[in-house]
Structures are given as structure tokens and as C-alpha cells.
PDB file of N, CA and C in Angstrom:
ATOM      1  N   UNK G   1       1.392 -23.224 -19.956  1.00 81.00           N
ATOM      2  CA  UNK G   1       2.512 -23.594 -20.807  1.00 81.00           C
ATOM      3  C   UNK G   1       2.422 -23.469 -21.658  1.00 81.00           C
ATOM      4  N   UNK G   2       3.900 -23.564 -22.479  1.00 91.00           N
ATOM      5  CA  UNK G   2       4.020 -22.854 -23.941  1.00 91.00           C
ATOM      6  C   UNK G   2       3.341 -23.533 -24.657  1.00 91.00           C
ATOM      7  N   UNK G   3       3.787 -23.309 -26.416  1.00 93.00           N
ATOM      8  CA  UNK G   3       2.730 -23.840 -27.120  1.00 93.00           C
ATOM      9  C   UNK G   3       3.047 -24.913 -27.666  1.00 93.00           C
ATOM     10  N   UNK G   4       4.533 -25.190 -26.936  1.00 93.00           N
ATOM     11  CA  UNK G   4       4.930 -26.717 -27.532  1.00 93.00           C
ATOM     12  C   UNK G   4       4.412 -27.834 -26.557  1.00 93.00           C
ATOM     13  N   UNK G   5       4.492 -27.013 -25.154  1.00 93.00           N
ATOM     14  CA  UNK G   5       3.731 -27.915 -24.047  1.00 93.00           C
ATOM     15  C   UNK G   5       2.208 -28.556 -24.448  1.00 93.00           C
ATOM     16  N   UNK G   6       1.496 -27.200 -24.884  1.00 92.00           N
ATOM     17  CA  UNK G   6       0.031 -27.398 -25.409  1.00 92.00           C
ATOM     18  C   UNK G   6       0.110 -28.347 -26.461  1.00 92.00           C
ATOM     19  N   UNK G   7       0.819 -28.355 -27.466  1.00 92.00           N
ATOM     20  CA  UNK G   7       0.549 -29.272 -28.645  1.00 92.00           C
ATOM     21  C   UNK G   7       1.042 -30.706 -28.060  1.00 92.00           C
ATOM     22  N   UNK G   8       1.983 -31.109 -26.867  1.00 92.00           N
ATOM     23  CA  UNK G   8       1.989 -31.837 -26.588  1.00 92.00           C
ATOM     24  C   UNK G   8       1.454 -32.873 -25.849  1.00 92.00           C
ATOM     25  N   UNK G   9       0.439 -32.354 -25.171  1.00 89.00           N
ATOM     26  CA  UNK G   9      -0.854 -32.483 -24.564  1.00 89.00           C
ATOM     27  C   UNK G   9      -2.196 -33.130 -25.667  1.00 89.00           C
ATOM     28  N   UNK G  10      -2.012 -31.889 -26.477  1.00 86.00           N
ATOM     29  CA  UNK G  10      -3.002 -31.495 -27.350  1.00 86.00           C
ATOM     30  C   UNK G  10      -3.294 -32.777 -28.372  1.00 86.00           C
ATOM     31  N   UNK G  11      -1.858 -33.090 -29.031  1.00 89.00           N
ATOM     32  CA  UNK G  11      -2.037 -34.221 -29.677  1.00 89.00           C
ATOM     33  C   UNK G  11      -2.046 -35.486 -29.768  1.00 89.00           C
ATOM     34  N   UNK G  12      -1.443 -36.250 -28.779  1.00 88.00           N
ATOM     35  CA  UNK G  12      -2.566 -37.806 -28.591  1.00 88.00           C
ATOM     36  C   UNK G  12      -3.485 -37.721 -27.871  1.00 88.00           C
ATOM     37  N   UNK G  13      -4.424 -36.467 -27.306  1.00 85.00           N
ATOM     38  CA  UNK G  13      -5.730 -36.654 -27.444  1.00 85.00           C
ATOM     39  C   UNK G  13      -6.633 -36.385 -28.895  1.00 85.00           C
ATOM     40  N   UNK G  14      -6.070 -35.636 -29.383  1.00 83.00           N
ATOM     41  CA  UNK G  14      -6.820 -35.395 -30.597  1.00 83.00           C
ATOM     42  C   UNK G  14      -6.708 -37.002 -31.524  1.00 83.00           C
ATOM     43  N   UNK G  15      -5.313 -37.457 -31.563  1.00 86.00           N
ATOM     44  CA  UNK G  15      -5.051 -39.027 -32.441  1.00 86.00           C
ATOM     45  C   UNK G  15      -6.031 -39.885 -31.692  1.00 86.00           C
ATOM     46  N   UNK G  16      -6.217 -40.268 -30.523  1.00 85.00           N
ATOM     47  CA  UNK G  16      -6.959 -40.929 -29.243  1.00 85.00           C
ATOM     48  C   UNK G  16      -8.275 -40.620 -29.993  1.00 85.00           C
ATOM     49  N   UNK G  17      -8.943 -39.570 -30.123  1.00 81.00           N
ATOM     50  CA  UNK G  17     -10.308 -39.467 -30.641  1.00 81.00           C
ATOM     51  C   UNK G  17     -10.397 -39.466 -31.929  1.00 81.00           C
ATOM     52  N   UNK G  18      -9.563 -39.369 -32.809  1.00 83.00           N
ATOM     53  CA  UNK G  18      -9.602 -39.845 -34.008  1.00 83.00           C
ATOM     54  C   UNK G  18      -9.636 -41.182 -34.200  1.00 83.00           C
ATOM     55  N   UNK G  19      -8.440 -42.276 -33.904  1.00 85.00           N
ATOM     56  CA  UNK G  19      -8.768 -43.168 -34.012  1.00 85.00           C
ATOM     57  C   UNK G  19      -9.680 -43.982 -33.004  1.00 85.00           C
ATOM     58  N   UNK G  20     -10.849 -43.639 -32.333  1.00 84.00           N
ATOM     59  CA  UNK G  20     -11.531 -44.400 -31.750  1.00 84.00           C
ATOM     60  C   UNK G  20     -10.950 -45.108 -30.717  1.00 84.00           C
ATOM     61  N   UNK G  21      -9.838 -44.677 -29.715  1.00 84.00           N
ATOM     62  CA  UNK G  21      -8.957 -45.526 -29.559  1.00 84.00           C
ATOM     63  C   UNK G  21      -9.894 -46.239 -28.551  1.00 84.00           C
ATOM     64  N   UNK G  22     -10.025 -47.568 -27.926  1.00 86.00           N
ATOM     65  CA  UNK G  22     -10.714 -47.944 -26.232  1.00 86.00           C
ATOM     66  C   UNK G  22      -9.853 -47.392 -25.215  1.00 86.00           C
ATOM     67  N   UNK G  23     -11.191 -46.574 -24.623  1.00 82.00           N
ATOM     68  CA  UNK G  23     -10.059 -45.663 -23.625  1.00 82.00           C
ATOM     69  C   UNK G  23     -11.728 -45.973 -22.455  1.00 82.00           C
ATOM     70  N   UNK G  24     -10.596 -46.171 -20.935  1.00 84.00           N
ATOM     71  CA  UNK G  24     -11.786 -46.431 -19.647  1.00 84.00           C
ATOM     72  C   UNK G  24     -12.919 -45.458 -19.739  1.00 84.00           C
ATOM     73  N   UNK G  25     -13.850 -45.490 -18.994  1.00 82.00           N
ATOM     74  CA  UNK G  25     -14.769 -44.362 -18.516  1.00 82.00           C
ATOM     75  C   UNK G  25     -14.462 -43.204 -18.289  1.00 82.00           C
ATOM     76  N   UNK G  26     -13.194 -42.985 -17.716  1.00 84.00           N
ATOM     77  CA  UNK G  26     -13.181 -41.639 -17.526  1.00 84.00           C
ATOM     78  C   UNK G  26     -12.833 -40.859 -18.158  1.00 84.00           C
ATOM     79  N   UNK G  27     -11.607 -41.850 -18.499  1.00 82.00           N
ATOM     80  CA  UNK G  27     -10.810 -40.833 -20.315  1.00 82.00           C
ATOM     81  C   UNK G  27     -12.251 -40.569 -21.573  1.00 82.00           C
ATOM     82  N   UNK G  28     -12.568 -41.573 -21.286  1.00 82.00           N
ATOM     83  CA  UNK G  28     -13.156 -41.308 -22.576  1.00 82.00           C
ATOM     84  C   UNK G  28     -14.542 -40.521 -22.242  1.00 82.00           C
ATOM     85  N   UNK G  29     -14.705 -39.536 -20.844  1.00 87.00           N
ATOM     86  CA  UNK G  29     -14.778 -38.620 -21.027  1.00 87.00           C
ATOM     87  C   UNK G  29     -14.950 -37.366 -20.890  1.00 87.00           C
ATOM     88  N   UNK G  30     -13.634 -37.433 -20.357  1.00 87.00           N
ATOM     89  CA  UNK G  30     -13.113 -35.856 -20.744  1.00 87.00           C
ATOM     90  C   UNK G  30     -12.223 -35.935 -21.832  1.00 87.00           C
ATOM     91  N   UNK G  31     -12.536 -37.031 -23.112  1.00 84.00           N
ATOM     92  CA  UNK G  31     -11.685 -36.286 -23.977  1.00 84.00           C
ATOM     93  C   UNK G  31     -12.050 -35.672 -25.096  1.00 84.00           C
ATOM     94  N   UNK G  32     -13.522 -35.263 -25.297  1.00 85.00           N
ATOM     95  CA  UNK G  32     -13.867 -34.676 -26.243  1.00 85.00           C
ATOM     96  C   UNK G  32     -13.727 -32.970 -25.839  1.00 85.00           C
ATOM     97  N   UNK G  33     -13.700 -32.889 -24.210  1.00 89.00           N
ATOM     98  CA  UNK G  33     -13.232 -31.257 -23.507  1.00 89.00           C
ATOM     99  C   UNK G  33     -12.222 -30.769 -23.691  1.00 89.00           C
ATOM    100  N   UNK G  34     -11.297 -32.249 -23.598  1.00 86.00           N
ATOM    101  CA  UNK G  34      -9.273 -32.147 -23.653  1.00 86.00           C
ATOM    102  C   UNK G  34      -9.072 -31.312 -25.102  1.00 86.00           C
ATOM    103  N   UNK G  35      -9.511 -32.208 -25.965  1.00 86.00           N
ATOM    104  CA  UNK G  35      -9.231 -31.680 -27.199  1.00 86.00           C
ATOM    105  C   UNK G  35     -10.189 -30.423 -27.930  1.00 86.00           C
ATOM    106  N   UNK G  36     -11.407 -29.875 -27.091  1.00 89.00           N
ATOM    107  CA  UNK G  36     -11.606 -28.536 -27.467  1.00 89.00           C
ATOM    108  C   UNK G  36     -10.748 -27.926 -26.961  1.00 89.00           C
ATOM    109  N   UNK G  37     -10.476 -28.411 -25.474  1.00 91.00           N
ATOM    110  CA  UNK G  37     -10.045 -27.110 -24.600  1.00 91.00           C
ATOM    111  C   UNK G  37      -8.338 -26.423 -25.139  1.00 91.00           C
ATOM    112  N   UNK G  38      -7.745 -28.008 -25.801  1.00 90.00           N
ATOM    113  CA  UNK G  38      -6.589 -27.631 -26.461  1.00 90.00           C
ATOM    114  C   UNK G  38      -6.635 -26.706 -27.923  1.00 90.00           C
ATOM    115  N   UNK G  39      -7.726 -26.630 -28.613  1.00 90.00           N
ATOM    116  CA  UNK G  39      -7.861 -26.198 -29.656  1.00 90.00           C
ATOM    117  C   UNK G  39      -8.111 -24.830 -29.264  1.00 90.00           C
ATOM    118  N   UNK G  40      -9.149 -24.506 -28.247  1.00 93.00           N
ATOM    119  CA  UNK G  40      -9.309 -23.286 -27.622  1.00 93.00           C
ATOM    120  C   UNK G  40      -7.571 -22.305 -26.886  1.00 93.00           C
ATOM    121  N   UNK G  41      -6.934 -22.971 -26.347  1.00 93.00           N
ATOM    122  CA  UNK G  41      -5.645 -22.576 -26.151  1.00 93.00           C
ATOM    123  C   UNK G  41      -4.304 -21.811 -27.424  1.00 93.00           C
ATOM    124  N   UNK G  42      -4.566 -23.276 -28.097  1.00 93.00           N
ATOM    125  CA  UNK G  42      -3.834 -23.033 -29.898  1.00 93.00           C
ATOM    126  C   UNK G  42      -4.557 -21.605 -29.783  1.00 93.00           C
ATOM    127  N   UNK G  43      -5.801 -21.690 -30.277  1.00 92.00           N
ATOM    128  CA  UNK G  43      -6.243 -20.407 -31.011  1.00 92.00           C
ATOM    129  C   UNK G  43      -5.817 -19.500 -30.088  1.00 92.00           C
ATOM    130  N   UNK G  44      -5.792 -19.107 -28.687  1.00 93.00           N
ATOM    131  CA  UNK G  44      -5.875 -17.944 -28.122  1.00 93.00           C
ATOM    132  C   UNK G  44      -4.437 -17.551 -27.905  1.00 93.00           C
ATOM    133  N   UNK G  45      -3.252 -18.927 -28.168  1.00 93.00           N
ATOM    134  CA  UNK G  45      -2.159 -18.202 -28.162  1.00 93.00           C
ATOM    135  C   UNK G  45      -1.450 -18.089 -29.412  1.00 93.00           C
ATOM    136  N   UNK G  46      -1.947 -17.953 -30.641  1.00 95.00           N
ATOM    137  CA  UNK G  46      -1.561 -17.242 -32.109  1.00 95.00           C
ATOM    138  C   UNK G  46      -1.436 -15.854 -32.449  1.00 95.00           C
ATOM    139  N   UNK G  47      -0.361 -15.545 -33.076  1.00 94.00           N
ATOM    140  CA  UNK G  47      -0.599 -14.305 -32.767  1.00 94.00           C
ATOM    141  C   UNK G  47      -1.705 -13.167 -33.882  1.00 94.00           C
ATOM    142  N   UNK G  48      -1.946 -12.288 -33.618  1.00 90.00           N
ATOM    143  CA  UNK G  48      -2.870 -11.537 -33.994  1.00 90.00           C
ATOM    144  C   UNK G  48      -2.214 -11.015 -35.537  1.00 90.00           C
ATOM    145  N   UNK G  49      -0.753 -10.509 -35.187  1.00 91.00           N
ATOM    146  CA  UNK G  49      -0.528  -9.687 -36.357  1.00 91.00           C
ATOM    147  C   UNK G  49       0.230 -10.133 -37.407  1.00 91.00           C
ATOM    148  N   UNK G  50       0.476 -11.727 -37.036  1.00 93.00           N
ATOM    149  CA  UNK G  50       1.209 -13.267 -37.926  1.00 93.00           C
ATOM    150  C   UNK G  50       0.522 -13.795 -38.685  1.00 93.00           C
ATOM    151  N   UNK G  51      -0.579 -14.417 -37.432  1.00 94.00           N
ATOM    152  CA  UNK G  51      -0.996 -16.084 -38.138  1.00 94.00           C
ATOM    153  C   UNK G  51      -0.310 -16.653 -37.015  1.00 94.00           C
ATOM    154  N   UNK G  52       1.077 -16.562 -37.011  1.00 96.00           N
ATOM    155  CA  UNK G  52       2.032 -17.629 -36.494  1.00 96.00           C
ATOM    156  C   UNK G  52       2.070 -17.966 -34.776  1.00 96.00           C
ATOM    157  N   UNK G  53       2.826 -18.819 -34.389  1.00 96.00           N
ATOM    158  CA  UNK G  53       2.740 -19.391 -33.209  1.00 96.00           C
ATOM    159  C   UNK G  53       4.460 -19.238 -32.725  1.00 96.00           C
ATOM    160  N   UNK G  54       4.707 -18.276 -31.497  1.00 94.00           N
ATOM    161  CA  UNK G  54       6.155 -18.644 -31.217  1.00 94.00           C
ATOM    162  C   UNK G  54       5.910 -19.321 -29.876  1.00 94.00           C
ATOM    163  N   UNK G  55       6.854 -20.330 -28.769  1.00 93.00           N
ATOM    164  CA  UNK G  55       7.027 -20.593 -27.901  1.00 93.00           C
ATOM    165  C   UNK G  55       5.943 -20.456 -26.895  1.00 93.00           C
ATOM    166  N   UNK G  56       5.810 -19.049 -26.739  1.00 89.00           N
ATOM    167  CA  UNK G  56       4.840 -18.289 -25.704  1.00 89.00           C
ATOM    168  C   UNK G  56       4.017 -17.213 -26.440  1.00 89.00           C
ATOM    169  N   UNK G  57       3.043 -17.131 -25.592  1.00 83.00           N
ATOM    170  CA  UNK G  57       1.907 -15.595 -26.629  1.00 83.00           C
ATOM    171  C   UNK G  57       2.966 -14.644 -26.396  1.00 83.00           C
ATOM    172  N   UNK G  58       3.577 -14.088 -26.285  1.00 82.00           N
ATOM    173  CA  UNK G  58       3.917 -12.617 -26.251  1.00 82.00           C
ATOM    174  C   UNK G  58       5.455 -12.727 -26.963  1.00 82.00           C
ATOM    175  N   UNK G  59       5.187 -14.100 -27.164  1.00 84.00           N
ATOM    176  CA  UNK G  59       7.248 -13.826 -27.916  1.00 84.00           C
ATOM    177  C   UNK G  59       7.172 -13.764 -29.423  1.00 84.00           C
ATOM    178  N   UNK G  60       7.864 -14.496 -29.739  1.00 91.00           N
ATOM    179  CA  UNK G  60       8.491 -14.015 -31.335  1.00 91.00           C
ATOM    180  C   UNK G  60       8.124 -15.252 -32.309  1.00 91.00           C
ATOM    181  N   UNK G  61       7.329 -15.698 -33.753  1.00 93.00           N
ATOM    182  CA  UNK G  61       6.841 -17.052 -34.222  1.00 93.00           C
ATOM    183  C   UNK G  61       8.168 -17.479 -34.505  1.00 93.00           C
ATOM    184  N   UNK G  62       7.459 -18.917 -34.662  1.00 95.00           N
ATOM    185  CA  UNK G  62       8.673 -20.190 -34.881  1.00 95.00           C
ATOM    186  C   UNK G  62       8.097 -20.666 -35.857  1.00 95.00           C
ATOM    187  N   UNK G  63       8.857 -20.587 -36.885  1.00 95.00           N
ATOM    188  CA  UNK G  63       8.121 -21.588 -37.880  1.00 95.00           C
ATOM    189  C   UNK G  63       8.155 -23.406 -37.637  1.00 95.00           C
ATOM    190  N   UNK G  64       8.780 -23.384 -36.760  1.00 95.00           N
ATOM    191  CA  UNK G  64       8.915 -25.055 -36.434  1.00 95.00           C
ATOM    192  C   UNK G  64       7.602 -25.567 -35.602  1.00 95.00           C
ATOM    193  N   UNK G  65       7.308 -24.286 -34.644  1.00 95.00           N
ATOM    194  CA  UNK G  65       6.305 -24.314 -33.817  1.00 95.00           C
ATOM    195  C   UNK G  65       4.987 -24.050 -34.325  1.00 95.00           C
ATOM    196  N   UNK G  66       4.990 -22.989 -35.089  1.00 96.00           N
ATOM    197  CA  UNK G  66       3.920 -23.253 -35.861  1.00 96.00           C
ATOM    198  C   UNK G  66       3.010 -23.880 -37.400  1.00 96.00           C
ATOM    199  N   UNK G  67       4.456 -24.488 -37.834  1.00 96.00           N
ATOM    200  CA  UNK G  67       4.521 -25.757 -38.241  1.00 96.00           C
ATOM    201  C   UNK G  67       3.273 -26.854 -38.031  1.00 96.00           C
ATOM    202  N   UNK G  68       3.892 -27.048 -36.790  1.00 95.00           N
ATOM    203  CA  UNK G  68       3.607 -28.583 -35.588  1.00 95.00           C
ATOM    204  C   UNK G  68       2.166 -28.197 -35.066  1.00 95.00           C
ATOM    205  N   UNK G  69       1.572 -26.765 -34.924  1.00 95.00           N
ATOM    206  CA  UNK G  69       0.169 -26.466 -34.278  1.00 95.00           C
ATOM    207  C   UNK G  69      -0.608 -26.806 -35.894  1.00 95.00           C
ATOM    208  N   UNK G  70      -0.350 -26.042 -37.275  1.00 95.00           N
ATOM    209  CA  UNK G  70      -0.800 -26.084 -37.926  1.00 95.00           C
ATOM    210  C   UNK G  70      -1.062 -27.222 -38.464  1.00 95.00           C
ATOM    211  N   UNK G  71      -0.337 -28.916 -38.247  1.00 93.00           N
ATOM    212  CA  UNK G  71      -0.117 -29.879 -38.512  1.00 93.00           C
ATOM    213  C   UNK G  71      -1.444 -30.643 -37.354  1.00 93.00           C
ATOM    214  N   UNK G  72      -1.446 -29.950 -36.056  1.00 90.00           N
ATOM    215  CA  UNK G  72      -2.353 -30.327 -35.035  1.00 90.00           C
ATOM    216  C   UNK G  72      -3.672 -29.939 -36.112  1.00 90.00           C
ATOM    217  N   UNK G  73      -4.121 -29.134 -36.003  1.00 91.00           N
ATOM    218  CA  UNK G  73      -5.277 -28.082 -36.295  1.00 91.00           C
ATOM    219  C   UNK G  73      -5.837 -28.781 -37.369  1.00 91.00           C
ATOM    220  N   UNK G  74      -4.892 -29.453 -38.401  1.00 92.00           N
ATOM    221  CA  UNK G  74      -5.784 -29.715 -39.956  1.00 92.00           C
ATOM    222  C   UNK G  74      -5.856 -31.341 -39.380  1.00 92.00           C
ATOM    223  N   UNK G  75      -5.391 -31.916 -39.033  1.00 86.00           N
ATOM    224  CA  UNK G  75      -5.848 -33.136 -38.083  1.00 86.00           C
ATOM    225  C   UNK G  75      -6.725 -33.016 -37.792  1.00 86.00           C
ATOM    226  N   UNK G  76      -7.422 -31.926 -36.439  1.00 84.00           N
ATOM    227  CA  UNK G  76      -8.724 -31.762 -35.898  1.00 84.00           C
ATOM    228  C   UNK G  76      -9.962 -31.129 -36.756  1.00 84.00           C
ATOM    229  N   UNK G  77      -9.668 -31.041 -38.085  1.00 84.00           N
ATOM    230  CA  UNK G  77     -10.218 -30.443 -38.728  1.00 84.00           C
ATOM    231  C   UNK G  77     -11.125 -31.768 -39.511  1.00 84.00           C
ATOM    232  N   UNK G  78     -10.413 -32.538 -39.906  1.00 82.00           N
ATOM    233  CA  UNK G  78     -10.468 -33.964 -40.874  1.00 82.00           C
ATOM    234  C   UNK G  78     -11.435 -34.361 -39.670  1.00 82.00           C
TER     235      UNK G  78
END
């Protein structure tokens, strides 16, 4: 998937983990791995030369997607 799709999956996972939402057993067990996988994928998609993110790994940087990812990563860091 593209950067936006990755963030759209990662962001709800991250918020559920951060807020400690009551989840059913299968979801609760998978959640830490899903958050870690999202962070890993976003780091892999980051441009080495600019530090930004584009729609796709080999695409041009997009300031809005970069801001979206940075907001998610800042939330994860908290």
C-alpha cells in the first residue's frame, strides 16, 4: 500500500493502544505487533535524501503526507 494507506491502518491501531481501549482477545494480542509493523513500514518508506514521505516509496515528497506521518510518529513516541 501507499503511505496514506499505511497511515490509515497505523493511526487507529496506535490510538487504540495509546488510549488503552478495551479490545477483544485476538485484537488485543495483535495490537502491539500491528503498531510496530506500521512504524517499521513508515520508516522504510521515508526518503533517504530528504527525510520526507511521498505517496509511494519511489515517488516525490508530499508535504501533507509528510505532516501526516510525522504526526503519527510523534503520537507513537508519546
